[in-house]
PDB file of C-alpha atoms in Angstrom:
ATOM      1  CA  ALA H   1     -14.211  14.811   9.291  1.00  0.00           C
ATOM      2  CA  GLY H   2     -13.853  11.573   6.867  1.00  0.00           C
ATOM      3  CA  GLY H   3     -13.447  11.051   3.503  1.00  0.00           C
ATOM      4  CA  GLU H   4     -16.768  13.132   2.391  1.00  0.00           C
ATOM      5  CA  LEU H   5     -15.003  15.810   3.617  1.00  0.00           C
ATOM      6  CA  GLY H   6     -11.628  15.703   1.688  1.00  0.00           C
ATOM      7  CA  SER H   7      -9.950  14.843   4.838  1.00  0.00           C
ATOM      8  CA  THR H   8      -6.480  12.784   4.240  1.00  0.00           C
ATOM      9  CA  ALA H   9      -5.316  13.692   7.715  1.00  0.00           C
ATOM     10  CA  ALA H  10      -5.243   9.573   8.613  1.00  0.00           C
ATOM     11  CA  VAL H  11      -3.837   8.519   5.028  1.00  0.00           C
ATOM     12  CA  ASN H  12       0.046   7.333   5.056  1.00  0.00           C
ATOM     13  CA  PRO H  13       1.641   9.875   2.698  1.00  0.00           C
ATOM     14  CA  THR H  14       3.254   6.844   0.632  1.00  0.00           C
ATOM     15  CA  MET H  15      -0.077   5.406  -0.068  1.00  0.00           C
ATOM     16  CA  MET H  16      -1.906   8.827  -0.888  1.00  0.00           C
ATOM     17  CA  ARG H  17       1.001   8.948  -3.653  1.00  0.00           C
ATOM     18  CA  THR H  18       0.354   5.963  -4.516  1.00  0.00           C
ATOM     19  CA  PHE H  19      -2.901   6.237  -5.315  1.00  0.00           C
ATOM     20  CA  GLN H  20      -2.369   9.944  -6.820  1.00  0.00           C
ATOM     21  CA  TRP H  21      -0.074   8.578  -9.616  1.00  0.00           C
ATOM     22  CA  GLY H  22      -0.463   4.976  -9.761  1.00  0.00           C
ATOM     23  CA  LEU H  23      -4.264   4.280 -10.362  1.00  0.00           C
ATOM     24  CA  PRO H  24      -4.961   6.637 -12.933  1.00  0.00           C
ATOM     25  CA  ILE H  25      -1.363   5.006 -14.746  1.00  0.00           C
ATOM     26  CA  MET H  26      -2.703   1.747 -14.077  1.00  0.00           C
ATOM     27  CA  SER H  27      -6.943   2.724 -15.229  1.00  0.00           C
ATOM     28  CA  THR H  28      -5.476   4.258 -18.217  1.00  0.00           C
ATOM     29  CA  MET H  29      -3.402   1.191 -19.286  1.00  0.00           C
ATOM     30  CA  PHE H  30      -6.523  -0.982 -18.595  1.00  0.00           C
ATOM     31  CA  MET H  31      -8.948   1.435 -20.335  1.00  0.00           C
ATOM     32  CA  SER H  32      -7.207   2.142 -23.222  1.00  0.00           C
ATOM     33  CA  PHE H  33      -8.496  -0.779 -24.984  1.00  0.00           C
ATOM     34  CA  TRP H  34     -12.550  -0.585 -23.844  1.00  0.00           C
ATOM     35  CA  PRO H  35     -15.012   1.044 -26.131  1.00  0.00           C
ATOM     36  CA  ALA H  36     -14.987   4.554 -26.226  1.00  0.00           C
ATOM     37  CA  ALA H  37     -18.712   4.528 -25.483  1.00  0.00           C
ATOM     38  CA  LEU H  38     -18.028   2.805 -22.147  1.00  0.00           C
ATOM     39  CA  GLN H  39     -14.607   5.250 -21.396  1.00  0.00           C
ATOM     40  CA  LEU H  40     -17.256   8.367 -22.118  1.00  0.00           C
ATOM     41  CA  GLY H  41     -19.444   7.193 -19.529  1.00  0.00           C
ATOM     42  CA  PHE H  42     -16.487   6.781 -17.131  1.00  0.00           C
ATOM     43  CA  PHE H  43     -15.476  10.145 -17.664  1.00  0.00           C
ATOM     44  CA  THR H  44     -19.201  11.759 -17.584  1.00  0.00           C
ATOM     45  CA  THR H  45     -19.469   9.817 -13.996  1.00  0.00           C
ATOM     46  CA  SER H  46     -16.367  11.322 -13.107  1.00  0.00           C
ATOM     47  CA  ALA H  47     -17.015  14.991 -13.920  1.00  0.00           C
ATOM     48  CA  MET H  48     -20.700  14.466 -12.428  1.00  0.00           C
ATOM     49  CA  ALA H  49     -18.936  13.200  -9.085  1.00  0.00           C
ATOM     50  CA  LEU H  50     -16.266  16.019  -9.216  1.00  0.00           C
ATOM     51  CA  SER H  51     -19.202  18.891  -9.666  1.00  0.00           C
ATOM     52  CA  GLN H  52     -21.459  17.375  -6.948  1.00  0.00           C
ATOM     53  CA  ALA H  53     -18.340  17.115  -4.599  1.00  0.00           C
ATOM     54  CA  HIS H  54     -17.474  20.549  -4.999  1.00  0.00           C
ATOM     55  CA  LEU H  55     -21.173  21.946  -4.773  1.00  0.00           C
ATOM     56  CA  PHE H  56     -21.613  20.050  -1.717  1.00  0.00           C
ATOM     57  CA  LYS H  57     -18.890  21.954   0.157  1.00  0.00           C
ATOM     58  CA  GLN H  58     -20.096  25.156  -0.651  1.00  0.00           C
ATOM     59  CA  ALA H  59     -22.158  27.049   2.241  1.00  0.00           C
ATOM     60  CA  TRP H  60     -24.929  28.051  -0.112  1.00  0.00           C
ATOM     61  CA  PHE H  61     -25.698  24.869  -1.775  1.00  0.00           C
ATOM     62  CA  ARG H  62     -25.996  23.360   1.442  1.00  0.00           C
ATOM     63  CA  LYS H  63     -28.284  26.311   3.049  1.00  0.00           C
ATOM     64  CA  LEU H  64     -30.298  25.744  -0.559  1.00  0.00           C
ATOM     65  CA  CYS H  65     -30.841  21.940  -0.066  1.00  0.00           C
ATOM     66  CA  ARG H  66     -31.311  22.454   4.059  1.00  0.00           C
ATOM     67  CA  ILE H  67     -28.314  20.466   4.494  1.00  0.00           C
ATOM     68  CA  HIS H  68     -26.520  20.738   8.198  1.00  0.00           C
ATOM     69  CA  PRO H  69     -23.356  23.329   7.585  1.00  0.00           C
ATOM     70  CA  LEU H  70     -20.192  21.597   7.812  1.00  0.00           C
ATOM     71  CA  PRO H  71     -18.380  22.192  10.625  1.00  0.00           C
ATOM     72  CA  PRO H  72     -16.144  25.331  11.165  1.00  0.00           C
ATOM     73  CA  LYS H  73     -12.402  24.416  10.369  1.00  0.00           C
ATOM     74  CA  GLU H  74     -10.385  24.376  13.655  1.00  0.00           C
ATOM     75  CA  ARG H  75      -7.756  26.674  14.737  1.00  0.00           C
ATOM     76  CA  PRO H  76      -4.943  26.113  16.374  1.00  0.00           C
ATOM     77  CA  ALA H  77      -5.786  26.385  20.522  1.00  0.00           C
ATOM     78  CA  THR H  78      -4.088  28.976  22.550  1.00  0.00           C
ATOM     79  CA  GLU H  79      -4.553  30.192  25.911  1.00  0.00           C
ATOM     80  CA  THR H  80      -7.018  32.476  24.945  1.00  0.00           C
ATOM     81  CA  THR H  81      -9.009  30.223  22.263  1.00  0.00           C
ATOM     82  CA  PRO H  82      -9.587  26.963  24.018  1.00  0.00           C
ATOM     83  CA  ARG H  83     -11.041  24.148  21.949  1.00  0.00           C
ATOM     84  CA  SER H  84     -13.667  23.075  24.525  1.00  0.00           C
ATOM     85  CA  GLY H  85     -15.928  24.634  27.220  1.00  0.00           C
ATOM     86  CA  TYR H  86     -12.871  23.870  29.685  1.00  0.00           C
ATOM     87  CA  LYS H  87     -12.359  27.549  30.856  1.00  0.00           C
ATOM     88  CA  GLY H  88      -8.612  26.282  32.380  1.00  0.00           C
ATOM     89  CA  MET H  89      -5.569  26.953  30.403  1.00  0.00           C
ATOM     90  CA  VAL H  90      -5.051  24.971  27.288  1.00  0.00           C
ATOM     91  CA  VAL H  91      -0.988  24.151  27.077  1.00  0.00           C
ATOM     92  CA  PRO H  92      -0.300  23.720  22.895  1.00  0.00           C
ATOM     93  CA  THR H  93       1.475  20.939  22.171  1.00  0.00           C
ATOM     94  CA  PRO H  94       4.202  20.542  19.486  1.00  0.00           C
ATOM     95  CA  ALA H  95       2.594  19.673  15.980  1.00  0.00           C
ATOM     96  CA  ARG H  96       3.255  16.127  15.087  1.00  0.00           C
ATOM     97  CA  GLU H  97       5.954  16.227  11.910  1.00  0.00           C
ATOM     98  CA  VAL H  98       4.388  14.958   8.561  1.00  0.00           C
ATOM     99  CA  PRO H  99       6.836  13.860   6.341  1.00  0.00           C
ATOM    100  CA  GLN H 100       6.875  16.041   2.932  1.00  0.00           C
ATOM    101  CA  GLY H 101       7.135  14.733  -0.928  1.00  0.00           C
ATOM    102  CA  PRO H 102       9.471  15.130  -2.967  1.00  0.00           C
ATOM    103  CA  GLU H 103      10.268  18.560  -4.056  1.00  0.00           C
ATOM    104  CA  ILE H 104       8.818  19.957  -7.086  1.00  0.00           C
ATOM    105  CA  SER H 105      10.871  20.972  -9.538  1.00  0.00           C
ATOM    106  CA  GLN H 106      10.429  23.661 -12.249  1.00  0.00           C
ATOM    107  CA  GLY H 107      10.624  20.825 -15.488  1.00  0.00           C
ATOM    108  CA  GLY H 108       6.856  20.830 -15.586  1.00  0.00           C
ATOM    109  CA  VAL H 109       3.870  18.603 -15.203  1.00  0.00           C
ATOM    110  CA  LEU H 110       5.410  15.245 -16.568  1.00  0.00           C
ATOM    111  CA  SER H 111       8.604  15.797 -14.864  1.00  0.00           C
ATOM    112  CA  ASN H 112       7.095  16.166 -11.766  1.00  0.00           C
ATOM    113  CA  ALA H 113       5.215  13.314 -11.931  1.00  0.00           C
ATOM    114  CA  ARG H 114       7.643  11.036 -13.065  1.00  0.00           C
ATOM    115  CA  SER H 115       9.874  12.500 -10.026  1.00  0.00           C
ATOM    116  CA  ARG H 116       7.449  11.775  -7.412  1.00  0.00           C
ATOM    117  CA  PHE H 117       6.768   8.483  -9.259  1.00  0.00           C
ATOM    118  CA  LYS H 118       9.810   7.381  -8.795  1.00  0.00           C
ATOM    119  CA  ALA H 119      10.038   8.498  -5.295  1.00  0.00           C
ATOM    120  CA  THR H 120       7.332   6.537  -4.436  1.00  0.00           C
ATOM    121  CA  VAL H 121       8.358   3.484  -6.089  1.00  0.00           C
ATOM    122  CA  SER H 122      11.770   3.875  -4.241  1.00  0.00           C
ATOM    123  CA  ASP H 123      10.205   4.262  -0.848  1.00  0.00           C
ATOM    124  CA  LEU H 124       8.140   1.231  -1.437  1.00  0.00           C
ATOM    125  CA  THR H 125      11.051  -0.624  -2.423  1.00  0.00           C
ATOM    126  CA  VAL H 126      13.068   0.202   0.660  1.00  0.00           C
ATOM    127  CA  ARG H 127      10.151  -0.854   2.663  1.00  0.00           C
ATOM    128  CA  GLY H 128       9.582  -4.038   1.316  1.00  0.00           C
ATOM    129  CA  GLN H 129      13.338  -4.486   1.393  1.00  0.00           C
ATOM    130  CA  LYS H 130      13.353  -4.266   5.123  1.00  0.00           C
ATOM    131  CA  PHE H 131       9.967  -5.748   5.675  1.00  0.00           C
ATOM    132  CA  VAL H 132      11.456  -9.206   4.055  1.00  0.00           C
ATOM    133  CA  GLN H 133      14.682  -8.864   5.831  1.00  0.00           C
ATOM    134  CA  SER H 134      12.716  -8.525   9.197  1.00  0.00           C
ATOM    135  CA  LYS H 135      10.773 -11.698   8.193  1.00  0.00           C
ATOM    136  CA  MET H 136      14.042 -13.446   7.329  1.00  0.00           C
ATOM    137  CA  ASP H 137      15.799 -12.487  10.519  1.00  0.00           C
ATOM    138  CA  ASN H 138      12.910 -13.676  12.672  1.00  0.00           C
ATOM    139  CA  ASP H 139      13.309 -16.968  10.659  1.00  0.00           C
ATOM    140  CA  LYS H 140      16.730 -17.559  11.261  1.00  0.00           C
ATOM    141  CA  GLY H 141      17.400 -21.592  10.967  1.00  0.00           C
ATOM    142  CA  SER H 142      15.707 -24.088   9.776  1.00  0.00           C
ATOM    143  CA  ARG H 143      12.000 -24.141   9.008  1.00  0.00           C
ATOM    144  CA  ARG H 144      11.778 -27.931   9.828  1.00  0.00           C
ATOM    145  CA  SER H 145      11.374 -29.556  13.344  1.00  0.00           C
ATOM    146  CA  ALA H 146      14.302 -31.969  14.801  1.00  0.00           C
ATOM    147  CA  ALA H 147      12.097 -35.151  13.909  1.00  0.00           C
ATOM    148  CA  GLU H 148      11.567 -33.935  10.465  1.00  0.00           C
ATOM    149  CA  ILE H 149      15.797 -33.334  10.305  1.00  0.00           C
ATOM    150  CA  SER H 150      16.496 -36.724  11.784  1.00  0.00           C
ATOM    151  CA  GLN H 151      13.708 -38.374   9.150  1.00  0.00           C
ATOM    152  CA  ALA H 152      15.260 -37.001   6.068  1.00  0.00           C
ATOM    153  CA  LYS H 153      18.725 -37.943   7.122  1.00  0.00           C
ATOM    154  CA  ARG H 154      17.269 -41.415   7.648  1.00  0.00           C
ATOM    155  CA  TYR H 155      15.669 -41.597   4.302  1.00  0.00           C
ATOM    156  CA  ASP H 156      19.048 -39.967   2.772  1.00  0.00           C
ATOM    157  CA  GLU H 157      21.239 -42.697   4.252  1.00  0.00           C
ATOM    158  CA  LYS H 158      18.428 -45.367   2.860  1.00  0.00           C
ATOM    159  CA  ARG H 159      18.663 -44.046  -0.566  1.00  0.00           C
ATOM    160  CA  ARG H 160      22.457 -44.155  -0.823  1.00  0.00           C
ATOM    161  CA  LYS H 161      22.789 -47.694   0.071  1.00  0.00           C
ATOM    162  CA  GLU H 162      20.072 -48.588  -2.303  1.00  0.00           C
ATOM    163  CA  ILE H 163      21.835 -46.934  -5.383  1.00  0.00           C
ATOM    164  CA  GLN H 164      24.682 -48.462  -3.888  1.00  0.00           C
ATOM    165  CA  GLN H 165      23.422 -51.962  -3.807  1.00  0.00           C
ATOM    166  CA  ALA H 166      22.038 -51.253  -7.153  1.00  0.00           C
ATOM    167  CA  LYS H 167      25.590 -50.356  -8.642  1.00  0.00           C
ATOM    168  CA  MET H 168      27.110 -53.453  -7.167  1.00  0.00           C
ATOM    169  CA  HIS H 169      24.321 -55.984  -8.481  1.00  0.00           C
ATOM    170  CA  GLY H 170      23.304 -54.283 -12.115  1.00  0.00           C
ATOM    171  CA  ALA H 171      24.145 -51.126 -13.404  1.00  0.00           C
ATOM    172  CA  GLY H 172      21.258 -51.223 -15.797  1.00  0.00           C
ATOM    173  CA  ARG H 173      18.555 -52.037 -13.636  1.00  0.00           C
ATOM    174  CA  ARG H 174      16.661 -48.547 -12.548  1.00  0.00           C
ATOM    175  CA  ILE H 175      15.623 -48.608  -8.576  1.00  0.00           C
ATOM    176  CA  PRO H 176      12.149 -46.639  -8.129  1.00  0.00           C
ATOM    177  CA  ARG H 177      11.822 -43.673  -5.699  1.00  0.00           C
ATOM    178  CA  ARG H 178       9.571 -44.223  -2.998  1.00  0.00           C
TER     179      ARG H 178
END
């Protein structure tokens, strides 16, 4: 089952929240200055796509259009209902724990959207900080090789001598940098 069936099992919940709340907010900000006819076109196209997706999920419509029916939803496997043709005992495994989103409060749609958006932003911030910290931990020490460091020290020493000589021979002359 893929995206055409509305399956979101393989999608990261944080990414799903980002797309669910962040993308519409960004789209609204960008589209607010577009001509009304263009916005009406986008709205009409979106409405048609949603209605088409709804129709293709309906068994009667699929039968009318002679489209293969959708596979039935899987039931959890037990000893009496094996998933395959295998007639042996099927041992059920514990379900994988899926992280839950923030609790929905009774404050209304906007407060729920705001709290989910804040949770998503804070989660992305924490993940970003961990990522940067791990990169910094892996990159401890100098980024330059030993030869580059020794060449830089030699250049600094040479430059200091040139500056001292310039001070001794004439304060007004400027020594060009190389």
